[in-house]
CSV table of N, CA and C in Angstrom, one decimal:
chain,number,residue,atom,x,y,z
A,1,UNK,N,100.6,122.3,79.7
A,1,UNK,CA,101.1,121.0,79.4
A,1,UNK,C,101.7,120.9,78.0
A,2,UNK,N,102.6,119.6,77.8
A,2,UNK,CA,103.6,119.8,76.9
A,2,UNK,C,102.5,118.6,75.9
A,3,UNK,N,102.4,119.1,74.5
A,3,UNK,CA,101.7,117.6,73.7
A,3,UNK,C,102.4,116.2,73.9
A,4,UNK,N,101.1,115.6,73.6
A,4,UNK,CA,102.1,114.1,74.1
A,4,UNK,C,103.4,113.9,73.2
A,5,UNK,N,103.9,114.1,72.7
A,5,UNK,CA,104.9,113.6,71.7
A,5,UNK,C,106.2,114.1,72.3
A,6,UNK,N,105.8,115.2,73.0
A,6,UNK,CA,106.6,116.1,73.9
A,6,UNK,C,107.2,115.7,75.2
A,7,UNK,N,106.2,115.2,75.5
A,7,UNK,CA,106.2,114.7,77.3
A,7,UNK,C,107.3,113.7,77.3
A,8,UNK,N,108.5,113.8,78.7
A,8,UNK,CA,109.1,113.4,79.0
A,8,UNK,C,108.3,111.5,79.6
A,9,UNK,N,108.8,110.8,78.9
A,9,UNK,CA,107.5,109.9,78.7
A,9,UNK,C,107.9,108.7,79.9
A,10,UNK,N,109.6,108.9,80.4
A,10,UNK,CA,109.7,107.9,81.6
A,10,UNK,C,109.4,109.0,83.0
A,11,UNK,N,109.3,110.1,82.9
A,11,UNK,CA,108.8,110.8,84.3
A,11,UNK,C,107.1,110.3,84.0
A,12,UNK,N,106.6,110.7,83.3
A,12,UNK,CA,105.1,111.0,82.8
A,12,UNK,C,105.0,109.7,83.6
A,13,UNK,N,105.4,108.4,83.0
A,13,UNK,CA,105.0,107.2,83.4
A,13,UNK,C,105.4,106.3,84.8
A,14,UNK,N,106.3,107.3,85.6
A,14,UNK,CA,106.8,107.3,87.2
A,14,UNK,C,105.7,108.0,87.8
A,15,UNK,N,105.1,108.9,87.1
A,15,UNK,CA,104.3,110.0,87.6
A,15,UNK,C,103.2,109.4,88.1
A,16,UNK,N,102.4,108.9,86.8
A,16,UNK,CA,101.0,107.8,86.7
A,16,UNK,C,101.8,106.5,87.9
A,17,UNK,N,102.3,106.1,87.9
A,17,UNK,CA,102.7,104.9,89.1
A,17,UNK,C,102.5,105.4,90.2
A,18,UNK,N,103.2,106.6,90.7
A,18,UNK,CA,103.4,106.6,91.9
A,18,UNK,C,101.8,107.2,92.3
A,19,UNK,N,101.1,108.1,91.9
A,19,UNK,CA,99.6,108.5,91.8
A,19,UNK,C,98.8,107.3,92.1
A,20,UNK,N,99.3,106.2,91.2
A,20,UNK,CA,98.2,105.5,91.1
A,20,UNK,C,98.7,104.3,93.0
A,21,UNK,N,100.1,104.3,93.1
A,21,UNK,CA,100.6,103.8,94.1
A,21,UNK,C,100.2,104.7,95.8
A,22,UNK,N,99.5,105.8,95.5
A,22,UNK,CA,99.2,106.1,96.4
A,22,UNK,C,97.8,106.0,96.7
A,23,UNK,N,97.5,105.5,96.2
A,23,UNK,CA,95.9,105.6,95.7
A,23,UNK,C,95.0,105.8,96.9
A,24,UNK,N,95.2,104.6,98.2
A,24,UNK,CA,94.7,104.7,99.3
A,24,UNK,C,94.3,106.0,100.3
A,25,UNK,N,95.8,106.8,100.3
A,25,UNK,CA,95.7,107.9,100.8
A,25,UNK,C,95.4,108.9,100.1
A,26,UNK,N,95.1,109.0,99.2
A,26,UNK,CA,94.7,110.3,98.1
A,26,UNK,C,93.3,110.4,98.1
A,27,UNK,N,93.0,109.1,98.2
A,27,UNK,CA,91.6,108.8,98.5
A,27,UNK,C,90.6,108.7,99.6
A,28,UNK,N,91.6,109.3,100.7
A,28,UNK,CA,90.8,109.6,102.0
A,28,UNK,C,91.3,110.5,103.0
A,29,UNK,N,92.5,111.0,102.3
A,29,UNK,CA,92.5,112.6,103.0
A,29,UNK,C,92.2,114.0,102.3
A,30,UNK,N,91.7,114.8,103.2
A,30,UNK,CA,91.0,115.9,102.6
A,30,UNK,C,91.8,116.8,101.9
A,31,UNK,N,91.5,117.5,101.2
A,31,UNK,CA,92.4,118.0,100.1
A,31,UNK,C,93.0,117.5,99.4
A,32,UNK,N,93.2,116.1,99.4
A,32,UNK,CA,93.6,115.2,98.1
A,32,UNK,C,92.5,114.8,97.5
A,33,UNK,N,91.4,114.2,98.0
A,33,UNK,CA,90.6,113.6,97.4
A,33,UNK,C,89.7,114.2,96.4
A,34,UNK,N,90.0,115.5,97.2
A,34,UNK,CA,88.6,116.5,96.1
A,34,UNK,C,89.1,117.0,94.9
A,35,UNK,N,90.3,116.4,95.0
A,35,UNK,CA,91.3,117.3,93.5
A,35,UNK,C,91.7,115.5,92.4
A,36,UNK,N,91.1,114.2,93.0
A,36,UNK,CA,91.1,113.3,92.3
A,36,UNK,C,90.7,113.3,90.5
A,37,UNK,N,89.5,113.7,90.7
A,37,UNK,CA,89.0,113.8,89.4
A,37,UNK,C,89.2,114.9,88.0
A,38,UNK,N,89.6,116.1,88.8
A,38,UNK,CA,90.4,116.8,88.2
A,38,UNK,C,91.4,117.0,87.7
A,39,UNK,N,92.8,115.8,88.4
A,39,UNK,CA,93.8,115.6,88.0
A,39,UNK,C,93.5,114.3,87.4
A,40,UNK,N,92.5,113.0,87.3
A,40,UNK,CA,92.5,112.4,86.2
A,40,UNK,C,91.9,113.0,84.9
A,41,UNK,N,91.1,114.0,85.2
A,41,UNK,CA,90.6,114.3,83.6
A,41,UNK,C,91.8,115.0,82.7
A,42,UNK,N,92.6,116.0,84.2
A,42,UNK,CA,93.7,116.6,83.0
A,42,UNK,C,94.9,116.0,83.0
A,43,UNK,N,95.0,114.6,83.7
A,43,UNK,CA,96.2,114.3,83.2
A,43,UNK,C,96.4,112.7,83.4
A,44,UNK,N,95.5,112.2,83.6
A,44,UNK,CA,95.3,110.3,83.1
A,44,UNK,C,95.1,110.5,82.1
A,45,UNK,N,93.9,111.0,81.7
A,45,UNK,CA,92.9,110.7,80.5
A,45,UNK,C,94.0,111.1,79.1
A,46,UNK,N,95.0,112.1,79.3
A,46,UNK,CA,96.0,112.7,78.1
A,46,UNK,C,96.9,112.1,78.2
A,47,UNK,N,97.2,111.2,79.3
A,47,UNK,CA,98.8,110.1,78.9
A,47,UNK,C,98.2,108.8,78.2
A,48,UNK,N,96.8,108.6,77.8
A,48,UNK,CA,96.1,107.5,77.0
A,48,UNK,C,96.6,108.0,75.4
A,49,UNK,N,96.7,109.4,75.2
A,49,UNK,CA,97.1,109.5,73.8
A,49,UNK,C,98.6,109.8,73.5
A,50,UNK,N,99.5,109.5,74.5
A,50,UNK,CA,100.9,109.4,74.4
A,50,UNK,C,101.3,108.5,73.6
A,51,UNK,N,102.0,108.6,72.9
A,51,UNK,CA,102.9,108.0,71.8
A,51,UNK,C,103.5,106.6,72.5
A,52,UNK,N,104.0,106.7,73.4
A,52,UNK,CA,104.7,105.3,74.6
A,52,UNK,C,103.7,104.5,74.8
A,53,UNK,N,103.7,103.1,74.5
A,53,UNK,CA,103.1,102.3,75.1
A,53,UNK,C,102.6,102.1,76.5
A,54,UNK,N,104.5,102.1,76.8
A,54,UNK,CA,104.1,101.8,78.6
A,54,UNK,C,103.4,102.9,79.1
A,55,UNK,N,103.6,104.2,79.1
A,55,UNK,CA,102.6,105.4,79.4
A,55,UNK,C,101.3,104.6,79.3
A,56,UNK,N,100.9,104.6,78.2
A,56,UNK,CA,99.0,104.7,77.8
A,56,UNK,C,98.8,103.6,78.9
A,57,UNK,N,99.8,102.3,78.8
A,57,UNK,CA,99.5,101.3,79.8
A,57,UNK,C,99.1,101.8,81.2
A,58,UNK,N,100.4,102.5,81.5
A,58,UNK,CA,100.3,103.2,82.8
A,58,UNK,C,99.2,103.8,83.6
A,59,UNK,N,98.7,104.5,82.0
A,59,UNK,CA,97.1,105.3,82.4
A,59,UNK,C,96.0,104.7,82.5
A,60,UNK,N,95.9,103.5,82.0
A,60,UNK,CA,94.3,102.5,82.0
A,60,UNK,C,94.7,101.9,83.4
A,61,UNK,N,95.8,101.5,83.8
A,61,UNK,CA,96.1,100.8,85.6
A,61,UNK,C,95.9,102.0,86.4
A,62,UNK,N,96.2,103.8,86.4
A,62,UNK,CA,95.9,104.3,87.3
A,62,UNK,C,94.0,104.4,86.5
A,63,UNK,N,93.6,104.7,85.5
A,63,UNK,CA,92.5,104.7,85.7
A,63,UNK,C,91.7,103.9,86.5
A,64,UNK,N,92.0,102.8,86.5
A,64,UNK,CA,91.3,101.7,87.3
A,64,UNK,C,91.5,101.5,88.8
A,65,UNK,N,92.2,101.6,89.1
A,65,UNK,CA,92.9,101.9,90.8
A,65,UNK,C,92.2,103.0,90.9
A,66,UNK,N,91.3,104.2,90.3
A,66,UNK,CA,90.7,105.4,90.7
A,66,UNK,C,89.1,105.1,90.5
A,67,UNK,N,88.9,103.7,89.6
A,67,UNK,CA,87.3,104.0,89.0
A,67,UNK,C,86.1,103.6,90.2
A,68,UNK,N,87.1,103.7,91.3
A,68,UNK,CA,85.4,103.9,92.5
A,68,UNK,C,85.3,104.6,92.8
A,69,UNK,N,85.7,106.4,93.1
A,69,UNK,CA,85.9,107.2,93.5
A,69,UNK,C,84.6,107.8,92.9
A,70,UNK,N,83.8,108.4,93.5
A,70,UNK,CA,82.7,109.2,93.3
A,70,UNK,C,82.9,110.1,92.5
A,71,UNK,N,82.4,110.3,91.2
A,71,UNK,CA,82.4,111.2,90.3
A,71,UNK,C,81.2,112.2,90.5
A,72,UNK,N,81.8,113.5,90.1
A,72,UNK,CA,80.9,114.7,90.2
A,72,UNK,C,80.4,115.0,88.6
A,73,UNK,N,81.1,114.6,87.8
A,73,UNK,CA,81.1,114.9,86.4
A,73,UNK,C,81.3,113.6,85.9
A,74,UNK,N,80.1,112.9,85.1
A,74,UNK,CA,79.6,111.5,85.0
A,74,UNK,C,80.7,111.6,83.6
A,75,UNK,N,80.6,112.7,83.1
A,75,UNK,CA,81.5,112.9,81.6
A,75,UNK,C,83.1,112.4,82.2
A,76,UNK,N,83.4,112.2,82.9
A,76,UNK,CA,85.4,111.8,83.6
A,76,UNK,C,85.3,110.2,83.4
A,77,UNK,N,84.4,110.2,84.1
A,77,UNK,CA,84.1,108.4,84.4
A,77,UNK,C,83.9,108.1,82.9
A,78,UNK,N,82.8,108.3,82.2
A,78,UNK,CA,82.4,107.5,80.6
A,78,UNK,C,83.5,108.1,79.6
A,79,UNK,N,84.7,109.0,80.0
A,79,UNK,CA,85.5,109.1,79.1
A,79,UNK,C,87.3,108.3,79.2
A,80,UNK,N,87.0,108.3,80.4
A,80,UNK,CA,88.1,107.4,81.6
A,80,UNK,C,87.7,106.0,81.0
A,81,UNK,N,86.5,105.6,80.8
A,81,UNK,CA,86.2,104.4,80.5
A,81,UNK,C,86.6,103.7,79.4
A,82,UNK,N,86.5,104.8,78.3
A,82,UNK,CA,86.2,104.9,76.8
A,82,UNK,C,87.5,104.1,76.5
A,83,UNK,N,88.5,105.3,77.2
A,83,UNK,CA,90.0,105.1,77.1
A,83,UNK,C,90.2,103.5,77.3
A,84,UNK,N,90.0,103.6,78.3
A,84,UNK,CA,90.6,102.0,78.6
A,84,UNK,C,90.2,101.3,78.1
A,85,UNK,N,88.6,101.0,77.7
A,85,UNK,CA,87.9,100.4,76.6
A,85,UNK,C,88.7,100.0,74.9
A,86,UNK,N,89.2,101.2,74.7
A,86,UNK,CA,90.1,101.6,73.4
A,86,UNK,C,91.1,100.9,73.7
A,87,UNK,N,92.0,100.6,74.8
A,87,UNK,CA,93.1,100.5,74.8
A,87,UNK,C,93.5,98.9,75.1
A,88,UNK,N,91.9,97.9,74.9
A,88,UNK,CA,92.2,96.7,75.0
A,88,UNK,C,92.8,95.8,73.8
A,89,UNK,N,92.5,97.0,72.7
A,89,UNK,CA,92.6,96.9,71.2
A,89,UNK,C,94.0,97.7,70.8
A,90,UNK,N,94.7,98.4,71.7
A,90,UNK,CA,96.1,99.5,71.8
A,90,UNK,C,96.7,97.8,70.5
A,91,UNK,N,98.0,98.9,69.7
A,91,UNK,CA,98.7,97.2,69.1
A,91,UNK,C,99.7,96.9,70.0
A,92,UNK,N,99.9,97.8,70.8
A,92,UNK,CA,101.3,97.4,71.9
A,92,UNK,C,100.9,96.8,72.8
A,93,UNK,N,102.0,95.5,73.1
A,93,UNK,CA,101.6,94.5,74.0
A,93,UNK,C,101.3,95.3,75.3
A,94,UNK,N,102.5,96.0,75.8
A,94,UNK,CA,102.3,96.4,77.5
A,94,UNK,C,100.9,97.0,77.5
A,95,UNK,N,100.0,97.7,76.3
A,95,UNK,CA,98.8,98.3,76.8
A,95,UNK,C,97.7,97.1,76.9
A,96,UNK,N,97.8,96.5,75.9
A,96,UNK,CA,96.8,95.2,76.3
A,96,UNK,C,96.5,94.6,77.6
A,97,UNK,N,97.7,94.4,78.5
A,97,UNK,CA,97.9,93.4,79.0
A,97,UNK,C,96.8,94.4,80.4
């Protein structure tokens, strides 16, 4: 992965939409679902420290559209949390909201 400063930040943030826009089905067919938590730890949780507003915004709406999903590793959920927790305080408006 590219550091955030790096990351193409209007894909990044199509990326987190369409993820989070599929959410239903990711979440109930097999071999999507078991790879949920994995791909939010390595890649929600790191578009929260993106330089873009709308990104980090991006990442606290897919975190939330994912936060009933059964965690295997309690550490994804209370750091998934943290983030969005942090980010009610973000100074950019689009992350507040």
């Amino acid at each position: 992965l590219l550091p955030a400063t790096q990351q193409p930040h209007a894909e990044l943030g199509a990326a987190l939409h369409l993820i989070g826009s599929l959410q239903d089905k990711l979440k109930t067919t097999e071999g999507y679902k078991e790879q949920l938590e994995p791909m939010l730890a390595q890649h929600v949780l790191l578009a929260f420290s993106n330089p873009n507003g709308h990104v980090r915004a991006k990442a606290a709406w897919c975190a939330g559209v994912f936060a009933e999903i059964e965690f295997r590793d309690k550490n994804v959920f209370q750091s998934l949390f943290a983030a969005v927790v942090n980010a009610l305080t973000d100074p950019e408006i689009p992350v507040k909201v």
